[in-house]
PDB file of C-alpha atoms in Angstrom:
ATOM      1  CA  MET A   1     -27.858  -9.672  10.305  1.00 97.00           C
ATOM      2  CA  ASN A   2     -24.207  -9.380  11.380  1.00 98.00           C
ATOM      3  CA  VAL A   3     -22.241  -7.756   8.558  1.00 98.00           C
ATOM      4  CA  LEU A   4     -18.452  -7.787   8.558  1.00 98.00           C
ATOM      5  CA  LEU A   5     -17.057  -5.028   6.329  1.00 98.00           C
ATOM      6  CA  CYS A   6     -13.470  -5.364   5.128  1.00 98.00           C
ATOM      7  CA  VAL A   7     -12.089  -2.109   3.710  1.00 98.00           C
ATOM      8  CA  SER A   8      -9.001  -2.258   1.513  1.00 97.00           C
ATOM      9  CA  GLY A   9      -6.876   0.673   0.365  1.00 95.00           C
ATOM     10  CA  GLY A  10      -8.098   2.820  -2.475  1.00 93.00           C
ATOM     11  CA  ILE A  11      -9.691   6.193  -3.064  1.00 93.00           C
ATOM     12  CA  ALA A  12     -13.152   4.568  -2.925  1.00 96.00           C
ATOM     13  CA  ALA A  13     -12.620   3.673   0.767  1.00 96.00           C
ATOM     14  CA  TYR A  14     -14.512   6.812   1.785  1.00 96.00           C
ATOM     15  CA  ARG A  15     -17.649   5.416   0.099  1.00 96.00           C
ATOM     16  CA  ALA A  16     -17.610   2.474   2.503  1.00 98.00           C
ATOM     17  CA  CYS A  17     -18.765   4.964   5.159  1.00 98.00           C
ATOM     18  CA  GLU A  18     -22.037   5.362   3.256  1.00 98.00           C
ATOM     19  CA  LEU A  19     -22.373   1.577   3.111  1.00 98.00           C
ATOM     20  CA  VAL A  20     -21.998   1.359   6.901  1.00 98.00           C
ATOM     21  CA  SER A  21     -24.589   4.096   7.349  1.00 98.00           C
ATOM     22  CA  LEU A  22     -27.096   2.343   5.065  1.00 98.00           C
ATOM     23  CA  ALA A  23     -26.522  -1.036   6.730  1.00 98.00           C
ATOM     24  CA  THR A  24     -27.006   0.301  10.251  1.00 98.00           C
ATOM     25  CA  LYS A  25     -30.156   2.167   9.172  1.00 98.00           C
ATOM     26  CA  ALA A  26     -31.414  -1.191   7.862  1.00 98.00           C
ATOM     27  CA  GLN A  27     -30.916  -2.589  11.391  1.00 97.00           C
ATOM     28  CA  HIS A  28     -27.832  -4.671  10.586  1.00 98.00           C
ATOM     29  CA  ALA A  29     -24.990  -4.887  13.089  1.00 98.00           C
ATOM     30  CA  VAL A  30     -21.758  -3.852  11.367  1.00 98.00           C
ATOM     31  CA  ARG A  31     -18.143  -4.502  12.367  1.00 98.00           C
ATOM     32  CA  ILE A  32     -15.241  -3.164  10.328  1.00 98.00           C
ATOM     33  CA  VAL A  33     -11.764  -4.500   9.561  1.00 98.00           C
ATOM     34  CA  MET A  34      -9.381  -2.262   7.624  1.00 98.00           C
ATOM     35  CA  THR A  35      -6.040  -2.645   5.891  1.00 97.00           C
ATOM     36  CA  HIS A  36      -3.306  -0.214   6.849  1.00 96.00           C
ATOM     37  CA  ASN A  37      -3.555   1.269   3.348  1.00 96.00           C
ATOM     38  CA  ALA A  38      -7.291   1.876   3.829  1.00 97.00           C
ATOM     39  CA  LEU A  39      -6.457   3.888   6.953  1.00 97.00           C
ATOM     40  CA  LYS A  40      -4.479   6.270   4.742  1.00 96.00           C
ATOM     41  CA  PHE A  41      -7.710   7.165   2.927  1.00 96.00           C
ATOM     42  CA  VAL A  42     -10.266   7.097   5.785  1.00 96.00           C
ATOM     43  CA  GLY A  43      -9.621   7.070   9.510  1.00 95.00           C
ATOM     44  CA  SER A  44     -11.037   4.409  11.777  1.00 96.00           C
ATOM     45  CA  THR A  45     -12.870   7.029  13.853  1.00 97.00           C
ATOM     46  CA  SER A  46     -15.404   7.614  11.059  1.00 96.00           C
ATOM     47  CA  PHE A  47     -16.226   3.907  10.892  1.00 97.00           C
ATOM     48  CA  GLU A  48     -16.356   3.578  14.676  1.00 97.00           C
ATOM     49  CA  ALA A  49     -18.846   6.449  14.911  1.00 97.00           C
ATOM     50  CA  LEU A  50     -21.053   5.068  12.131  1.00 97.00           C
ATOM     51  CA  SER A  51     -21.020   1.452  13.332  1.00 97.00           C
ATOM     52  CA  ARG A  52     -20.727   2.117  17.066  1.00 97.00           C
ATOM     53  CA  ASN A  53     -18.097  -0.627  17.161  1.00 96.00           C
ATOM     54  CA  PRO A  54     -14.300  -0.622  17.348  1.00 96.00           C
ATOM     55  CA  VAL A  55     -12.381  -1.090  14.107  1.00 96.00           C
ATOM     56  CA  MET A  56      -9.782  -3.829  13.731  1.00 96.00           C
ATOM     57  CA  ALA A  57      -6.712  -2.860  11.719  1.00 95.00           C
ATOM     58  CA  ASP A  58      -3.982  -4.730  13.559  1.00 92.00           C
ATOM     59  CA  THR A  59      -4.114  -8.518  13.500  1.00 87.00           C
ATOM     60  CA  PHE A  60      -2.015  -8.749  16.635  1.00 82.00           C
ATOM     61  CA  ALA A  61      -3.896  -6.257  18.818  1.00 82.00           C
ATOM     62  CA  ASP A  62      -6.045  -9.178  20.010  1.00 82.00           C
ATOM     63  CA  ALA A  63      -4.605 -12.663  19.507  1.00 80.00           C
ATOM     64  CA  LEU A  64      -7.962 -14.274  18.721  1.00 88.00           C
ATOM     65  CA  GLY A  65      -9.867 -11.224  17.508  1.00 88.00           C
ATOM     66  CA  HIS A  66      -9.803 -12.374  13.896  1.00 93.00           C
ATOM     67  CA  ILE A  67     -11.403 -15.686  14.860  1.00 95.00           C
ATOM     68  CA  ASP A  68     -14.066 -13.992  16.987  1.00 94.00           C
ATOM     69  CA  LEU A  69     -14.999 -11.584  14.184  1.00 96.00           C
ATOM     70  CA  ALA A  70     -15.137 -14.377  11.610  1.00 97.00           C
ATOM     71  CA  LYS A  71     -17.478 -16.430  13.798  1.00 97.00           C
ATOM     72  CA  TRP A  72     -19.632 -13.360  14.539  1.00 97.00           C
ATOM     73  CA  ALA A  73     -20.317 -12.530  10.872  1.00 97.00           C
ATOM     74  CA  ASP A  74     -23.390 -13.792   9.039  1.00 97.00           C
ATOM     75  CA  VAL A  75     -21.978 -12.334   5.822  1.00 98.00           C
ATOM     76  CA  ALA A  76     -18.746 -10.545   4.941  1.00 98.00           C
ATOM     77  CA  VAL A  77     -18.173  -7.829   2.368  1.00 98.00           C
ATOM     78  CA  VAL A  78     -15.013  -6.348   0.897  1.00 98.00           C
ATOM     79  CA  ALA A  79     -15.694  -2.782  -0.235  1.00 98.00           C
ATOM     80  CA  PRO A  80     -13.713  -1.464  -1.864  1.00 98.00           C
ATOM     81  CA  ALA A  81     -11.751  -4.480  -3.020  1.00 98.00           C
ATOM     82  CA  SER A  82      -8.497  -3.256  -4.540  1.00 97.00           C
ATOM     83  CA  ALA A  83      -6.597  -5.223  -7.180  1.00 97.00           C
ATOM     84  CA  ASN A  84      -4.080  -6.131  -4.482  1.00 97.00           C
ATOM     85  CA  PHE A  85      -6.760  -7.412  -2.122  1.00 97.00           C
ATOM     86  CA  LEU A  86      -8.429  -9.450  -4.878  1.00 97.00           C
ATOM     87  CA  GLY A  87      -5.067 -11.118  -5.469  1.00 97.00           C
ATOM     88  CA  LYS A  88      -4.767 -11.936  -1.771  1.00 96.00           C
ATOM     89  CA  LEU A  89      -8.234 -13.492  -1.706  1.00 97.00           C
ATOM     90  CA  ALA A  90      -7.654 -15.509  -4.867  1.00 97.00           C
ATOM     91  CA  CYS A  91      -4.317 -16.863  -3.629  1.00 96.00           C
ATOM     92  CA  GLY A  92      -5.369 -17.483  -0.030  1.00 95.00           C
ATOM     93  CA  LEU A  93      -2.965 -14.998   1.518  1.00 96.00           C
ATOM     94  CA  ALA A  94      -3.600 -13.810   5.053  1.00 95.00           C
ATOM     95  CA  ASP A  95      -1.088 -11.076   5.837  1.00 95.00           C
ATOM     96  CA  ASP A  96      -3.256  -8.287   7.258  1.00 96.00           C
ATOM     97  CA  ALA A  97      -6.323  -7.985   9.467  1.00 96.00           C
ATOM     98  CA  PRO A  98      -9.033  -8.256   6.749  1.00 97.00           C
ATOM     99  CA  SER A  99      -7.449 -11.145   4.855  1.00 97.00           C
ATOM    100  CA  THR A 100      -6.799 -13.021   8.100  1.00 96.00           C
ATOM    101  CA  VAL A 101     -10.402 -12.597   9.266  1.00 97.00           C
ATOM    102  CA  LEU A 102     -11.717 -13.748   5.882  1.00 97.00           C
ATOM    103  CA  MET A 103      -9.505 -16.857   5.951  1.00 97.00           C
ATOM    104  CA  ALA A 104     -11.083 -17.740   9.312  1.00 97.00           C
ATOM    105  CA  LEU A 105     -14.646 -17.230   8.072  1.00 97.00           C
ATOM    106  CA  PRO A 106     -16.656 -20.409   8.712  1.00 97.00           C
ATOM    107  CA  ARG A 107     -17.602 -22.544   5.734  1.00 94.00           C
ATOM    108  CA  GLY A 108     -20.978 -21.638   4.284  1.00 93.00           C
ATOM    109  CA  ARG A 109     -20.646 -17.914   4.989  1.00 96.00           C
ATOM    110  CA  ARG A 110     -20.842 -15.736   1.892  1.00 97.00           C
ATOM    111  CA  VAL A 111     -18.387 -13.001   0.950  1.00 98.00           C
ATOM    112  CA  VAL A 112     -19.593 -10.076  -1.153  1.00 98.00           C
ATOM    113  CA  VAL A 113     -16.765  -8.474  -3.125  1.00 98.00           C
ATOM    114  CA  ALA A 114     -17.148  -4.950  -4.526  1.00 98.00           C
ATOM    115  CA  PRO A 115     -14.037  -4.109  -6.566  1.00 98.00           C
ATOM    116  CA  ALA A 116     -12.899  -0.552  -7.257  1.00 96.00           C
ATOM    117  CA  MET A 117      -9.782   0.397  -9.189  1.00 96.00           C
ATOM    118  CA  ASN A 118      -8.440   2.107 -12.287  1.00 93.00           C
ATOM    119  CA  THR A 119      -9.914   0.814 -15.562  1.00 93.00           C
ATOM    120  CA  GLU A 120      -6.625  -0.657 -16.790  1.00 92.00           C
ATOM    121  CA  MET A 121      -6.203  -2.453 -13.473  1.00 93.00           C
ATOM    122  CA  TRP A 122      -9.777  -3.796 -13.701  1.00 96.00           C
ATOM    123  CA  LEU A 123      -9.119  -5.065 -17.242  1.00 95.00           C
ATOM    124  CA  ASN A 124      -5.690  -6.511 -16.402  1.00 97.00           C
ATOM    125  CA  PRO A 125      -5.653 -10.243 -17.227  1.00 98.00           C
ATOM    126  CA  VAL A 126      -4.371 -11.096 -13.742  1.00 98.00           C
ATOM    127  CA  VAL A 127      -7.310  -9.302 -12.085  1.00 97.00           C
ATOM    128  CA  VAL A 128      -9.720 -10.985 -14.522  1.00 97.00           C
ATOM    129  CA  ARG A 129      -8.196 -14.374 -13.641  1.00 97.00           C
ATOM    130  CA  ASN A 130      -8.350 -13.673  -9.897  1.00 97.00           C
ATOM    131  CA  LEU A 131     -12.039 -12.764 -10.122  1.00 97.00           C
ATOM    132  CA  GLN A 132     -12.702 -15.953 -12.099  1.00 96.00           C
ATOM    133  CA  TRP A 133     -10.927 -18.017  -9.455  1.00 96.00           C
ATOM    134  CA  LEU A 134     -13.042 -16.418  -6.735  1.00 97.00           C
ATOM    135  CA  LYS A 135     -16.265 -17.097  -8.649  1.00 95.00           C
ATOM    136  CA  GLU A 136     -15.252 -20.736  -9.158  1.00 96.00           C
ATOM    137  CA  LEU A 137     -14.883 -21.212  -5.393  1.00 95.00           C
ATOM    138  CA  GLY A 138     -18.633 -20.664  -5.045  1.00 94.00           C
ATOM    139  CA  ARG A 139     -18.369 -18.540  -1.905  1.00 95.00           C
ATOM    140  CA  TYR A 140     -17.873 -15.097  -3.414  1.00 97.00           C
ATOM    141  CA  ASP A 141     -20.591 -12.828  -4.830  1.00 97.00           C
ATOM    142  CA  ILE A 142     -19.130 -10.091  -7.017  1.00 97.00           C
ATOM    143  CA  VAL A 143     -20.747  -6.652  -7.322  1.00 98.00           C
ATOM    144  CA  ALA A 144     -19.220  -5.319 -10.531  1.00 96.00           C
ATOM    145  CA  PRO A 145     -17.790  -1.820 -10.564  1.00 96.00           C
ATOM    146  CA  THR A 146     -19.548   0.959 -12.415  1.00 92.00           C
ATOM    147  CA  GLU A 147     -18.378   2.744 -15.521  1.00 87.00           C
ATOM    148  CA  LYS A 148     -17.694   6.418 -14.853  1.00 85.00           C
ATOM    149  CA  ARG A 149     -15.053   9.103 -14.596  1.00 84.00           C
ATOM    150  CA  LEU A 150     -12.598   7.775 -12.038  1.00 79.00           C
ATOM    151  CA  ALA A 151     -10.506   9.716  -9.527  1.00 81.00           C
ATOM    152  CA  CYS A 152      -7.502   9.464 -11.873  1.00 79.00           C
ATOM    153  CA  GLY A 153      -9.498  11.173 -14.635  1.00 83.00           C
ATOM    154  CA  ASP A 154      -9.912   8.075 -16.796  1.00 83.00           C
ATOM    155  CA  VAL A 155     -13.401   7.121 -17.922  1.00 85.00           C
ATOM    156  CA  GLY A 156     -14.363   3.450 -17.862  1.00 83.00           C
ATOM    157  CA  PRO A 157     -15.205   0.552 -15.567  1.00 89.00           C
ATOM    158  CA  GLY A 158     -13.661   0.559 -12.112  1.00 86.00           C
ATOM    159  CA  GLY A 159     -15.804   2.812  -9.913  1.00 93.00           C
ATOM    160  CA  LEU A 160     -17.175   1.300  -6.724  1.00 95.00           C
ATOM    161  CA  ALA A 161     -20.773   0.146  -7.162  1.00 97.00           C
ATOM    162  CA  GLU A 162     -23.416   2.241  -5.446  1.00 97.00           C
ATOM    163  CA  PRO A 163     -23.516   1.474  -1.709  1.00 98.00           C
ATOM    164  CA  ALA A 164     -27.268   0.727  -1.943  1.00 98.00           C
ATOM    165  CA  ASP A 165     -26.539  -1.914  -4.606  1.00 98.00           C
ATOM    166  CA  ILE A 166     -23.783  -3.428  -2.457  1.00 98.00           C
ATOM    167  CA  LEU A 167     -26.153  -3.546   0.522  1.00 98.00           C
ATOM    168  CA  ALA A 168     -28.802  -5.288  -1.593  1.00 98.00           C
ATOM    169  CA  GLN A 169     -26.235  -7.966  -2.502  1.00 97.00           C
ATOM    170  CA  ILE A 170     -25.168  -8.284   1.147  1.00 98.00           C
ATOM    171  CA  GLU A 171     -28.772  -8.903   2.168  1.00 97.00           C
ATOM    172  CA  GLU A 172     -29.323 -11.418  -0.638  1.00 96.00           C
ATOM    173  CA  SER A 173     -26.071 -13.230   0.147  1.00 95.00           C
ATOM    174  CA  GLY A 174     -26.851 -13.260   3.868  1.00 91.00           C
ATOM    175  CA  GLN A 175     -30.250 -14.783   3.235  1.00 88.00           C
ATOM    176  CA  ARG A 176     -28.731 -17.452   0.953  1.00 83.00           C
ATOM    177  CA  ALA A 177     -26.291 -18.335   3.726  1.00 75.00           C
ATOM    178  CA  GLY A 178     -29.057 -18.417   6.332  1.00 69.00           C
ATOM    179  CA  GLY A 179     -28.147 -15.153   8.087  1.00 47.00           C
ATOM    180  CA  GLN A 180     -30.774 -13.825  10.454  1.00 42.00           C
ATOM    181  CA  ALA A 181     -31.815 -10.189  10.612  1.00 38.00           C
ATOM    182  CA  GLY A 182     -31.189  -8.296  13.815  1.00 35.00           C
TER     183      GLY A 182
END
C-alpha cells in the first residue's frame, strides 16, 4: 500500500520515524511531507533514510509535486497532528506542503489523523469542534491520543498514540478505501 505521511510540528514528530520504520517493515511504500515547524523537531534526512524517498517540505520546489503525491497515495496519515494542523484541515486551508497535498487527495482516499498536543490544547473547545467537523466529513479516521506524562510535564490526554496502533488504523483505512498492498 502507498502511505503518505504528513508530519506537523510538535515534540511528538520524532515518533513519526518509528511509524515510518514499522510501515516499511510491513512492506508499505512510504512518502513523507513535512511542515516547516516539523523540520525544527526532526530533520528530513531521518525520514529519507527510513523511507528511501525524498521528503517534501516546500510546496513550490516542484510545481505539481503536491498533485503527484496526492494521486500516488492509497491512504494518508497525519502524525503527529498538532492543534494548528487540525484547524487547517477542518477549515480547508492549504498553506504549506502537507495541507496542500491533503487538499489534492482524490475523493475516496482515507486520511488517518493522530493528534498529539498538550492536554489543555486537546481539551480546548475549538480543537474538539475541529475534530467533530473532520469526523462529520466521513473521510477522516481519528486515532485518539494517549493519556500519559507529556513533554511539558503535565499528565493527561495528548500523547501521540503508539505507532503500531497508528499503523493498524492506516492498514484498516487503506483496506476500506480499496488500497492494495505492495
